[in-house]
Structures are given as structure tokens and as C-alpha cells.
Amino acid sequence: MIFSKEEIILAYAVEKCPKCEKLNRRDFCKGDVLFNSSSKCTFCDGITIIEKIYGETLQK
Ligand SMILES: [Zn+2]
């Protein structure tokens, strides 16, 4: 197994509310699946959908 201490990978999920079209970026949680319904929209009573999952690599 190769483990590098030089890289930190951060995963994010972007949630989008289909009702008011607000986007919310949050930390990726285990079990998140693309286009699954996620959490309740904080702006309206809609349910957000995970639109994007991506990771960022930070190099020291
Ligand atoms: Zn909304």
C-alpha cells in the first residue's frame, strides 16, 4: 500500500435544489451517490439532489 503524507484528498458533494436552484457544497459523506436525493433545502421546502461529487488534492 502506498500512502503519501504529501497529499490530502478532500471530497465534496454539491447539492442542488430543483425547486429554487440553490447550490450547496458540503463535505462528502460515505454513502453519497450521484443524483440521489440528499437533504432538505435550507432555502425552501424542496429536497436537494446530489449534482456533483468531486475530490480536491491539496499538496503541501
Ligand atoms: Zn430550495
Short mmCIF file of C-alpha atoms and ligand atoms in Angstrom, two decimals:
data_model
loop_
_atom_site.label_atom_id
_atom_site.label_comp_id
_atom_site.label_asym_id
_atom_site.label_seq_id
_atom_site.Cartn_x
_atom_site.Cartn_y
_atom_site.Cartn_z
CA MET A 1 0.00 0.00 0.00
CA ILE A 2 1.30 3.38 -0.94
CA PHE A 3 0.45 6.18 1.38
CA SER A 4 1.74 9.63 0.76
CA LYS A 5 1.73 12.20 3.50
CA GLU A 6 2.24 14.90 0.92
CA GLU A 7 -1.29 14.75 -0.38
CA ILE A 8 -4.58 15.36 1.31
CA ILE A 9 -7.64 14.42 -0.63
CA LEU A 10 -10.84 16.22 0.25
CA ALA A 11 -14.09 15.00 -1.21
CA TYR A 12 -17.06 17.26 -1.71
CA ALA A 13 -20.63 16.81 -2.73
CA VAL A 14 -22.58 19.58 -4.40
CA GLU A 15 -26.26 19.51 -3.65
CA LYS A 16 -28.75 21.29 -5.86
CA CYS A 17 -32.33 22.07 -5.06
CA PRO A 18 -34.52 21.50 -8.13
CA LYS A 19 -37.13 23.87 -6.76
CA CYS A 20 -35.18 27.05 -6.07
CA GLU A 21 -31.94 26.01 -7.84
CA LYS A 22 -29.71 26.87 -4.91
CA LEU A 23 -26.40 25.08 -4.75
CA ASN A 24 -24.78 23.96 -1.56
CA ARG A 25 -21.32 22.49 -1.30
CA ARG A 26 -20.62 20.26 1.65
CA ASP A 27 -18.21 17.59 2.69
CA PHE A 28 -18.72 14.24 1.05
CA CYS A 29 -20.31 11.66 3.31
CA LYS A 30 -19.89 7.95 2.95
CA GLY A 31 -22.88 6.60 1.08
CA ASP A 32 -23.45 9.67 -1.06
CA VAL A 33 -24.50 8.67 -4.57
CA LEU A 34 -24.70 10.97 -7.57
CA PHE A 35 -28.25 12.16 -8.35
CA ASN A 36 -29.62 10.67 -5.17
CA SER A 37 -31.88 12.83 -3.14
CA SER A 38 -29.92 14.27 -0.30
CA SER A 39 -31.01 16.63 2.43
CA LYS A 40 -33.74 19.19 2.84
CA CYS A 41 -33.14 22.52 1.15
CA THR A 42 -32.32 25.27 3.61
CA PHE A 43 -33.99 27.93 1.43
CA CYS A 44 -37.31 26.30 0.58
CA ASP A 45 -39.14 23.05 1.36
CA GLY A 46 -37.54 21.18 -1.54
CA ILE A 47 -35.26 18.17 -1.32
CA THR A 48 -31.80 18.66 -2.74
CA ILE A 49 -30.21 16.25 -5.19
CA ILE A 50 -26.51 15.49 -5.31
CA GLU A 51 -25.42 17.03 -8.57
CA LYS A 52 -21.69 16.62 -8.34
CA ILE A 53 -19.15 14.70 -6.33
CA TYR A 54 -15.54 15.62 -6.63
CA GLY A 55 -12.26 15.48 -4.81
CA GLU A 56 -9.55 18.02 -4.37
CA THR A 57 -5.96 17.17 -3.77
CA LEU A 58 -4.01 19.57 -1.65
CA GLN A 59 -0.27 19.41 -1.95
CA LYS A 60 1.90 20.78 0.74
ZN ZN B 1 -34.81 25.04 -2.44
#
